[in-house]
Tab-separated table of C-alpha atoms in Angstrom:
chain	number	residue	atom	x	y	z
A	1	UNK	CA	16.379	12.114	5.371
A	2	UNK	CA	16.709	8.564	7.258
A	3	UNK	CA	20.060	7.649	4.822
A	4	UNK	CA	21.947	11.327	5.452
A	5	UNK	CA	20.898	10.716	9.406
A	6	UNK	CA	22.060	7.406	9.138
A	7	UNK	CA	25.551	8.580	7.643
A	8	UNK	CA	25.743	11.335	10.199
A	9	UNK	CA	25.298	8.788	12.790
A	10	UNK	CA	28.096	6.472	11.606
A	11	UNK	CA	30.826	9.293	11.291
A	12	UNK	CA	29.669	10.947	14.720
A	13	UNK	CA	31.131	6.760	16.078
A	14	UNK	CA	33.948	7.281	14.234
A	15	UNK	CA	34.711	11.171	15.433
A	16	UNK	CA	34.145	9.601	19.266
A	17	UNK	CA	36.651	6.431	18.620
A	18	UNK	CA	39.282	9.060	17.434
A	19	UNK	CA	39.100	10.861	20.028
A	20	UNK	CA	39.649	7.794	22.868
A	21	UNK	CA	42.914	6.801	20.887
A	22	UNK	CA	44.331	10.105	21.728
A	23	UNK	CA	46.749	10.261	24.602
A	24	UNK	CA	45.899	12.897	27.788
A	25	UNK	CA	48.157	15.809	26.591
A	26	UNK	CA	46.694	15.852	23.151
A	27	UNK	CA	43.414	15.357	23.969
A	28	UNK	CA	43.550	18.303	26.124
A	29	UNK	CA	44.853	20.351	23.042
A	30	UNK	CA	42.232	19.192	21.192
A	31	UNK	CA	39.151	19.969	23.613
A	32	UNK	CA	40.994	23.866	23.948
A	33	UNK	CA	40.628	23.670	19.684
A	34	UNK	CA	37.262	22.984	19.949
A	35	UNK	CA	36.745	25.827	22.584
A	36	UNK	CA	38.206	27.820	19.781
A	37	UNK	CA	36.105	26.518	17.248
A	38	UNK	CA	33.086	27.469	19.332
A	39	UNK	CA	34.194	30.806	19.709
A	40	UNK	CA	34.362	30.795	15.892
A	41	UNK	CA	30.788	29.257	14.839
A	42	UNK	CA	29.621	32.523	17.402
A	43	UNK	CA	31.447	34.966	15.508
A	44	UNK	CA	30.033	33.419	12.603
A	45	UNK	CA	26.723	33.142	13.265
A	46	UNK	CA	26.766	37.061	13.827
A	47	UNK	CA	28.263	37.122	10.417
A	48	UNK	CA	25.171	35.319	8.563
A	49	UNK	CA	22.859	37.581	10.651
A	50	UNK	CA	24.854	40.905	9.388
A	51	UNK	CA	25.060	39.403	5.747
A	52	UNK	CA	20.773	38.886	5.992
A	53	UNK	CA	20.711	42.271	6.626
A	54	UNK	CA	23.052	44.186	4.278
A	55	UNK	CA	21.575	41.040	1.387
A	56	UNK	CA	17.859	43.069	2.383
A	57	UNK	CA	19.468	46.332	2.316
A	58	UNK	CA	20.999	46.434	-1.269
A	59	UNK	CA	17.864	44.079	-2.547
A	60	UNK	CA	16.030	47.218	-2.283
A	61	UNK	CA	18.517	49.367	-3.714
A	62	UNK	CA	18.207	46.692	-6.985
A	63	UNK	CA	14.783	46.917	-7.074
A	64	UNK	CA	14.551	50.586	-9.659
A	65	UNK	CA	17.366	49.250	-11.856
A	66	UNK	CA	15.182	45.777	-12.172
A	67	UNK	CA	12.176	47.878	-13.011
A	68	UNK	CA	14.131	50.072	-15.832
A	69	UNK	CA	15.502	46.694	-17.177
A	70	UNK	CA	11.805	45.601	-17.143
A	71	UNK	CA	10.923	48.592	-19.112
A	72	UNK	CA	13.675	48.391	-21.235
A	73	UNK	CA	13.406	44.323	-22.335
A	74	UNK	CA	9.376	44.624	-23.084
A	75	UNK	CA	9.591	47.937	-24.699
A	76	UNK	CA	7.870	50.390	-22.306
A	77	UNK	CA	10.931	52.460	-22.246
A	78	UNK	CA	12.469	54.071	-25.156
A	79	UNK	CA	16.409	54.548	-24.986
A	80	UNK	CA	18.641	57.602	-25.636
A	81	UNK	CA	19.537	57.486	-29.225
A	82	UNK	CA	16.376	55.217	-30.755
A	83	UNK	CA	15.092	56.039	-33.701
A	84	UNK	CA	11.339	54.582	-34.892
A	85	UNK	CA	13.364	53.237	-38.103
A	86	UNK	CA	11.167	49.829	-39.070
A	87	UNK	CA	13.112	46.974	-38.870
A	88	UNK	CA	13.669	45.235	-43.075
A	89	UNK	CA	12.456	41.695	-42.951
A	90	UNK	CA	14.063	39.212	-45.118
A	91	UNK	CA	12.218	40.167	-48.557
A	92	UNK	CA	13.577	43.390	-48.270
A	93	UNK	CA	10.486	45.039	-47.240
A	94	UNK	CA	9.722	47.441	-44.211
A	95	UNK	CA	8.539	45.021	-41.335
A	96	UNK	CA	6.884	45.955	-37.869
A	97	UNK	CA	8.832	48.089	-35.351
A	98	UNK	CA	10.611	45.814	-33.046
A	99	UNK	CA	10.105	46.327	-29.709
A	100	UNK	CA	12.127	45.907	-26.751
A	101	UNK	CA	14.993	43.414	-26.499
A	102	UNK	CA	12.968	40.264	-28.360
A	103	UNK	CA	13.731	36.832	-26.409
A	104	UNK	CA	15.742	38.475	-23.781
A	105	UNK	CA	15.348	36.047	-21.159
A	106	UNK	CA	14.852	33.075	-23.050
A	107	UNK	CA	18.357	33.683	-25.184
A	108	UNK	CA	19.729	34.905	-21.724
A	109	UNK	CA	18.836	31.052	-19.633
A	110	UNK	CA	20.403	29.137	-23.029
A	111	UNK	CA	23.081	30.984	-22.119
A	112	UNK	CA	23.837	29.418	-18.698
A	113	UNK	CA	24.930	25.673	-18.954
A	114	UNK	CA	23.146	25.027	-15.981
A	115	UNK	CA	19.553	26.099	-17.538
A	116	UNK	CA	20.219	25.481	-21.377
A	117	UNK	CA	20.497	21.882	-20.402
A	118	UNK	CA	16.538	21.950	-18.956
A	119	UNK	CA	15.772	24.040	-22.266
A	120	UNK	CA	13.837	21.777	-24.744
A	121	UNK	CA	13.403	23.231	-28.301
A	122	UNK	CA	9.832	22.777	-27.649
A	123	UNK	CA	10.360	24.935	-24.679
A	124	UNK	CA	11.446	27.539	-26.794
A	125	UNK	CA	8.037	28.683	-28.297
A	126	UNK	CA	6.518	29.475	-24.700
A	127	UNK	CA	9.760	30.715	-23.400
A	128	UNK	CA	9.689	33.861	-26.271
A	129	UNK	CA	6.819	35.312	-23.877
A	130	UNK	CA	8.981	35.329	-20.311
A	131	UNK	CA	8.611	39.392	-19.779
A	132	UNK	CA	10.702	39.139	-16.602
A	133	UNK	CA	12.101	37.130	-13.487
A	134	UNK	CA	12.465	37.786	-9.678
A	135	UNK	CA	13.204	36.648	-6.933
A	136	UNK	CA	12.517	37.665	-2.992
A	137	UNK	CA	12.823	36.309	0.147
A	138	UNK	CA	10.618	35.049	2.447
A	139	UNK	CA	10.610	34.788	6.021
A	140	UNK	CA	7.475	32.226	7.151
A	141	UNK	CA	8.992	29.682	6.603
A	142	UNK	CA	12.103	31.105	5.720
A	143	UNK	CA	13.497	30.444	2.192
A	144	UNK	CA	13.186	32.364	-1.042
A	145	UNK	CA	10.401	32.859	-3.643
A	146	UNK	CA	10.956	33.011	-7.738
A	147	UNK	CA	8.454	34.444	-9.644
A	148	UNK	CA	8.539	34.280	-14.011
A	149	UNK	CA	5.932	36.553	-15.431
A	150	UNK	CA	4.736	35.638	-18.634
A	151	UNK	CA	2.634	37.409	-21.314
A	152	UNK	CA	-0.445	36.188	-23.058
A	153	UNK	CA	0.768	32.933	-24.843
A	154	UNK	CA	-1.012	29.769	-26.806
A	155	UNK	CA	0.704	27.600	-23.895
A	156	UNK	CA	-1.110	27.852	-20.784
A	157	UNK	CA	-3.379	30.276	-18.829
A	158	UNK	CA	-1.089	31.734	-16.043
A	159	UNK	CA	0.655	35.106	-16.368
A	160	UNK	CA	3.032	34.243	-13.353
A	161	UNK	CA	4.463	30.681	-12.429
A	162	UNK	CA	5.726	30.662	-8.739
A	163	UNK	CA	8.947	28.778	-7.519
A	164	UNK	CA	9.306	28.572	-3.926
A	165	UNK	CA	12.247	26.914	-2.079
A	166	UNK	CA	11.095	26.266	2.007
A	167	UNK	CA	14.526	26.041	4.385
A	168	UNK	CA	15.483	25.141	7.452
A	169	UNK	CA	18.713	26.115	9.615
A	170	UNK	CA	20.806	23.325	10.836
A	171	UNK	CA	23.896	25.162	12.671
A	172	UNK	CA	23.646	28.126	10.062
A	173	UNK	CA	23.984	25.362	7.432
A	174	UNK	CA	20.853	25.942	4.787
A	175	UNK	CA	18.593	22.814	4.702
A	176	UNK	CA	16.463	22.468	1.796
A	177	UNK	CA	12.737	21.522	4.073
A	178	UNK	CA	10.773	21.473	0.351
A	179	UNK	CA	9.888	23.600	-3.145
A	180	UNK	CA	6.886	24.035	-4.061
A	181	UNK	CA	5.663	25.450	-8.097
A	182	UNK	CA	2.751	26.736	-9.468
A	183	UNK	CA	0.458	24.435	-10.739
A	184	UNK	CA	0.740	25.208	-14.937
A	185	UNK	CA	-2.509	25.323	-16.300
A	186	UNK	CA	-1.993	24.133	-20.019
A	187	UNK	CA	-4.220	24.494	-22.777
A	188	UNK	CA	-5.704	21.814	-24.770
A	189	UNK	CA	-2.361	19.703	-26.876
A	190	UNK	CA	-0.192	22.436	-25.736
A	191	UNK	CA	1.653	20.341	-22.221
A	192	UNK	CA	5.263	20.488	-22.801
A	193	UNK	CA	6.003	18.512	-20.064
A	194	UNK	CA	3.883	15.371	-21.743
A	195	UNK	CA	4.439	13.760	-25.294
A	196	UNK	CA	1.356	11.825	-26.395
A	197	UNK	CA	2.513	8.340	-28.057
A	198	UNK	CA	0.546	6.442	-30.759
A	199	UNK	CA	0.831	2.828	-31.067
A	200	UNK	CA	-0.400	1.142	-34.477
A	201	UNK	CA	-2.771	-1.498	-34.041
A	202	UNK	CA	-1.867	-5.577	-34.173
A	203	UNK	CA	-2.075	-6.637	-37.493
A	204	UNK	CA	-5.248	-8.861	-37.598
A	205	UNK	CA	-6.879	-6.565	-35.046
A	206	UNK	CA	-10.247	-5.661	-35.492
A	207	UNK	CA	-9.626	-2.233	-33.928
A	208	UNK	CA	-8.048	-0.459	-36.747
A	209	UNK	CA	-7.317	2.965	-34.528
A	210	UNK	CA	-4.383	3.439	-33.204
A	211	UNK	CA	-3.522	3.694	-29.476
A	212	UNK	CA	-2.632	6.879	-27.952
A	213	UNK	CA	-0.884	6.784	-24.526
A	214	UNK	CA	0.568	10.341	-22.682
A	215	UNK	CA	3.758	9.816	-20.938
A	216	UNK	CA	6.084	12.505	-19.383
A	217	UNK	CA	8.898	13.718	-21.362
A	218	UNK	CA	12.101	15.976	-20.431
A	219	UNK	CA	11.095	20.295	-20.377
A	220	UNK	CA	12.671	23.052	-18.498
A	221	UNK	CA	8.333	23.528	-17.200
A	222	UNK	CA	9.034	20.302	-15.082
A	223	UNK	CA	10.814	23.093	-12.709
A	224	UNK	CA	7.161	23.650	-11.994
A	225	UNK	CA	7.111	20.383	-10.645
A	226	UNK	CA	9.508	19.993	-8.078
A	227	UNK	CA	10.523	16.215	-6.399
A	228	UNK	CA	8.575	15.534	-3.039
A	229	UNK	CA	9.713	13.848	0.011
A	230	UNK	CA	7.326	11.252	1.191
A	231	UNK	CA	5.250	11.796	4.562
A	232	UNK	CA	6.490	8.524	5.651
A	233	UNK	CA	10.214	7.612	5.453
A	234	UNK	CA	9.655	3.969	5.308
A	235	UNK	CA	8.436	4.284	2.017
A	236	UNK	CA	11.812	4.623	0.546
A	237	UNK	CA	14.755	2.398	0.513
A	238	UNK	CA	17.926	3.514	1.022
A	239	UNK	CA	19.246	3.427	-2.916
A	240	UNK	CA	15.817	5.748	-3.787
A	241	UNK	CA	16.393	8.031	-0.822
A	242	UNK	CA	19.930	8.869	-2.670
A	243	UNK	CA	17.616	9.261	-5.694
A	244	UNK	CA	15.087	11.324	-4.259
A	245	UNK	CA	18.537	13.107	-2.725
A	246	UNK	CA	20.130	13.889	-5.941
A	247	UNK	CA	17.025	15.419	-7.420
A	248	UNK	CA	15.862	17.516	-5.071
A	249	UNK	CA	19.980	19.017	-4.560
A	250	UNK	CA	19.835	19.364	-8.629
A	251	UNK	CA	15.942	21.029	-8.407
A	252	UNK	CA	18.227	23.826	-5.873
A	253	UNK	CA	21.417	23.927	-7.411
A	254	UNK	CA	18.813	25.374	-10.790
A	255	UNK	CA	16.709	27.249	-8.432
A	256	UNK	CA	20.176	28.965	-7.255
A	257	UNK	CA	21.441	29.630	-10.753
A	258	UNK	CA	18.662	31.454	-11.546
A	259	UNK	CA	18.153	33.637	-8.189
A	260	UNK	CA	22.391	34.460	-7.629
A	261	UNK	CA	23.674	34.220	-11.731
A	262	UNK	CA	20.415	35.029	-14.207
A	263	UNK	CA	18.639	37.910	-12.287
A	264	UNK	CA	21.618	39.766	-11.052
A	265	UNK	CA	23.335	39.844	-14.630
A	266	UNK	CA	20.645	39.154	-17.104
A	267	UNK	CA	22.500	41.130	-19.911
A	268	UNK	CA	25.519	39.534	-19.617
A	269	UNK	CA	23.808	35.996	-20.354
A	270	UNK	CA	22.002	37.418	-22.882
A	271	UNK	CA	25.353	38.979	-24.907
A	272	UNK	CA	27.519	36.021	-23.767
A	273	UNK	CA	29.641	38.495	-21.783
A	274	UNK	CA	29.038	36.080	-18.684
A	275	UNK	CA	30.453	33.314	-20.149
A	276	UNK	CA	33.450	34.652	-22.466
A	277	UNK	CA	34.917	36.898	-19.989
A	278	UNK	CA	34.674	34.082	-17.162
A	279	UNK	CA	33.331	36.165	-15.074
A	280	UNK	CA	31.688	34.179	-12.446
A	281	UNK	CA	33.717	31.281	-11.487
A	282	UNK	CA	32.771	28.161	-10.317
A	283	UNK	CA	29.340	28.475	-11.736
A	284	UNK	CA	28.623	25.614	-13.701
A	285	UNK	CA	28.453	22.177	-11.870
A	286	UNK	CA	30.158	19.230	-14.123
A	287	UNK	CA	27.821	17.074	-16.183
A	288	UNK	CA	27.903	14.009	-17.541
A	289	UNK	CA	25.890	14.201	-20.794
A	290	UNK	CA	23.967	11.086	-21.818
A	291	UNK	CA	23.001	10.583	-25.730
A	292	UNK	CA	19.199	10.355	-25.477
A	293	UNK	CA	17.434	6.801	-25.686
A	294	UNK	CA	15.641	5.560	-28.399
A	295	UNK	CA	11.700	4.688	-27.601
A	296	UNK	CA	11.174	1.544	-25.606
A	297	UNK	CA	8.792	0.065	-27.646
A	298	UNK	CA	10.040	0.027	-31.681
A	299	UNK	CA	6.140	0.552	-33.388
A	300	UNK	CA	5.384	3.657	-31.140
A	301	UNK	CA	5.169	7.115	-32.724
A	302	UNK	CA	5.225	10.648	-31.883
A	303	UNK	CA	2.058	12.580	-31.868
A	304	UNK	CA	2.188	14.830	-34.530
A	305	UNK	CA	2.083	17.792	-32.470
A	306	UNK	CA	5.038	16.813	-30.425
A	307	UNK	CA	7.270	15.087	-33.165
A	308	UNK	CA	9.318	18.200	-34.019
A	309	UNK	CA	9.769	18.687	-30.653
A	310	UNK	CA	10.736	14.984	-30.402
A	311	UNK	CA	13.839	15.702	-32.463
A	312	UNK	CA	15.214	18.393	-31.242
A	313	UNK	CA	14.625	17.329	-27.257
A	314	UNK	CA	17.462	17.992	-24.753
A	315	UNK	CA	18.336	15.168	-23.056
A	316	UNK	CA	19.201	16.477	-18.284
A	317	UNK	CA	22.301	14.717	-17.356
A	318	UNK	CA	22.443	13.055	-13.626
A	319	UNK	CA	22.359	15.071	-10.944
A	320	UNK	CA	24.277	18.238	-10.331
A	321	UNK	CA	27.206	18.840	-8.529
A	322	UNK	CA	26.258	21.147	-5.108
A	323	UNK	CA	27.120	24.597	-6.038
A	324	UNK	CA	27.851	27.812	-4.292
A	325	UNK	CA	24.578	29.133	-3.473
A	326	UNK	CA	24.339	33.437	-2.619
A	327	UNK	CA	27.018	34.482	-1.534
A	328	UNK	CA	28.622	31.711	-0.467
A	329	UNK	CA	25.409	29.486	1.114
A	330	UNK	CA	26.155	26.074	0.268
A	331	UNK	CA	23.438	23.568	-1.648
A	332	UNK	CA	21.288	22.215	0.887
A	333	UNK	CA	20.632	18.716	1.825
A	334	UNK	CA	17.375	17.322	1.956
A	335	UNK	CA	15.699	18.097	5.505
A	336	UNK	CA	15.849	14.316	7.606
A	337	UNK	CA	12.725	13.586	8.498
């Protein structure tokens, strides 16, 4: 983007004056470090190309364990030991046989700070029917493809919503080019990612029914929806480019989380093994958490539907840190255009 190119820009002047203060002899050492360094970025661009491969290699080896785990969760698969003992409800009396692992993933993402803070309780209700996640990688364009598979719900209409992350090399440094999600088709009062708002009528005023107005309101769904970068860079100041920056490296760094921490050790959220043994460092970017604002206008109220949700809503902090992406890749920057 035209304020990252514009930083670049400035510190490549700066890099150039350092180098004309330096006297003959160490200038020479320092041109023979960069011959070095050169060397280096070879040897590790070989690495990233070996890493590709051996990342494609054991993918594939994953793929029957994912399957059994899929089996397992949604209760296609019975388990050594089971027993088709009913389950007591709370009166006491013999309820329906549970099956599976109920709420697997959904327990498993409140789990991981960096998803439990897009979690709205409202979320929660369509979350309960996630059967399964995965992720793959694509190669035109290059990036990486998630995929949540859902089961027949009172939410919306799809049985799969899409996530896919578009990236460009820039010296073997990831650059995020754009993410795309599936388009959620919701049923009628069901959108989690809108809260309808009812204003009471003026008193004196003739028109004695309220006012309903939609506006969009925090939910883990608006993952669905990822930030764009304009077409045309002049429509963006600098201060919104930093902005549209921060969002899009936060849209990633969750994106990440759920292909390198949530897939690869789903059972380990979902126990809280992953978090009390510490067992992936470094995972959680830093937040700042903000207490959650009041409505702008003082004689607007919930719609009924969406008040309990109201209540209990999450409020996103800023943007996240950058994380360590697989294995290592560092969170992309936004492609300049």
């Amino acid at each position: 983007m035209r304020l990252r190119q514009n930083k670049l820009q400035s510190l490549a002047g700066q890099h150039a004056d350092i180098l004309e203060t330096l006297s003959p002899n160490v200038r020479r050492r320092v041109d023979v470090l960069r011959e070095i360094q050169s060397e280096h970025d070879e040897l590790e661009k070989k690495f990233f190309e070996e890493r590709a491969a051996l990342e494609a290699k054991y993918q594939k080896l994953y793929e029957p364990l994912y399957t059994k785990r899929y089996e397992i969760v949604n209760g296609l698969m019975k388990v050594e030991g089971e027993t088709n003992e009913a389950v007591m409800n709370e009166e006491g009396d013999k309820g329906a046989e549970e099956k599976g692992v109920p709420e697997f993933w959904l327990t498993a993402m409140k789990t991981n700070e960096i998803l439990a803070e897009e979690i709205s309780e409202r979320d929660e209700g369509a979350l309960k029917y996630l059967k399964d996640i995965k992720w793959s990688r694509i190669d035109d364009p290059k990036g990486f493809k998630l995929e949540f598979f859902f089961d027949s719900n009172p939410y919306f209409k799809n049985s799969v919503l899409t996530k896919i992350y578009h990236m460009v090399d820039d010296e073997n440094e990831p650059i995020l080019e754009k993410a795309i999600g599936t388009k959620i088709e919701w049923y009628p009062a069901k959108c989690l990612t809108q809260k309808v708002l009812k204003k009471k009528p003026k008193k004196g005023s003739k028109n004695v029914k309220p006012i309903t107005k939609t506006e969009k309101c925090e939910s883990f769904f608006n993952f669905f929806n990822p930030p764009q970068i304009p077409d045309d860079d002049d429509d963006i100041d600098d201060e919104l480019a930093e902005e549209l920056q921060d969002r899009m490296e936060h849209d990633y760094n969750i994106g990440s989380a759920i292909r390198d921490k949530l897939i690869p050790h789903a059972v380990s959220w979902f126990t809280g093994e992953a978090v009390q043994g510490n067992e992936y460092d470094g995972l959680e970017g830093d937040y700042d958490s903000d207490e959650e604002d009041g409505d702008d206008e003082e004689d607007e109220e919930p719609d009924e539907e969406d008040e309990e949700g109201a209540k209990g809503k999450k409020k996103r902090s800023g943007s996240a840190k950058a994380g360590a992406g697989q294995q290592g890749e560092r969170s992309p920057e936004c492609k300049q255009q």
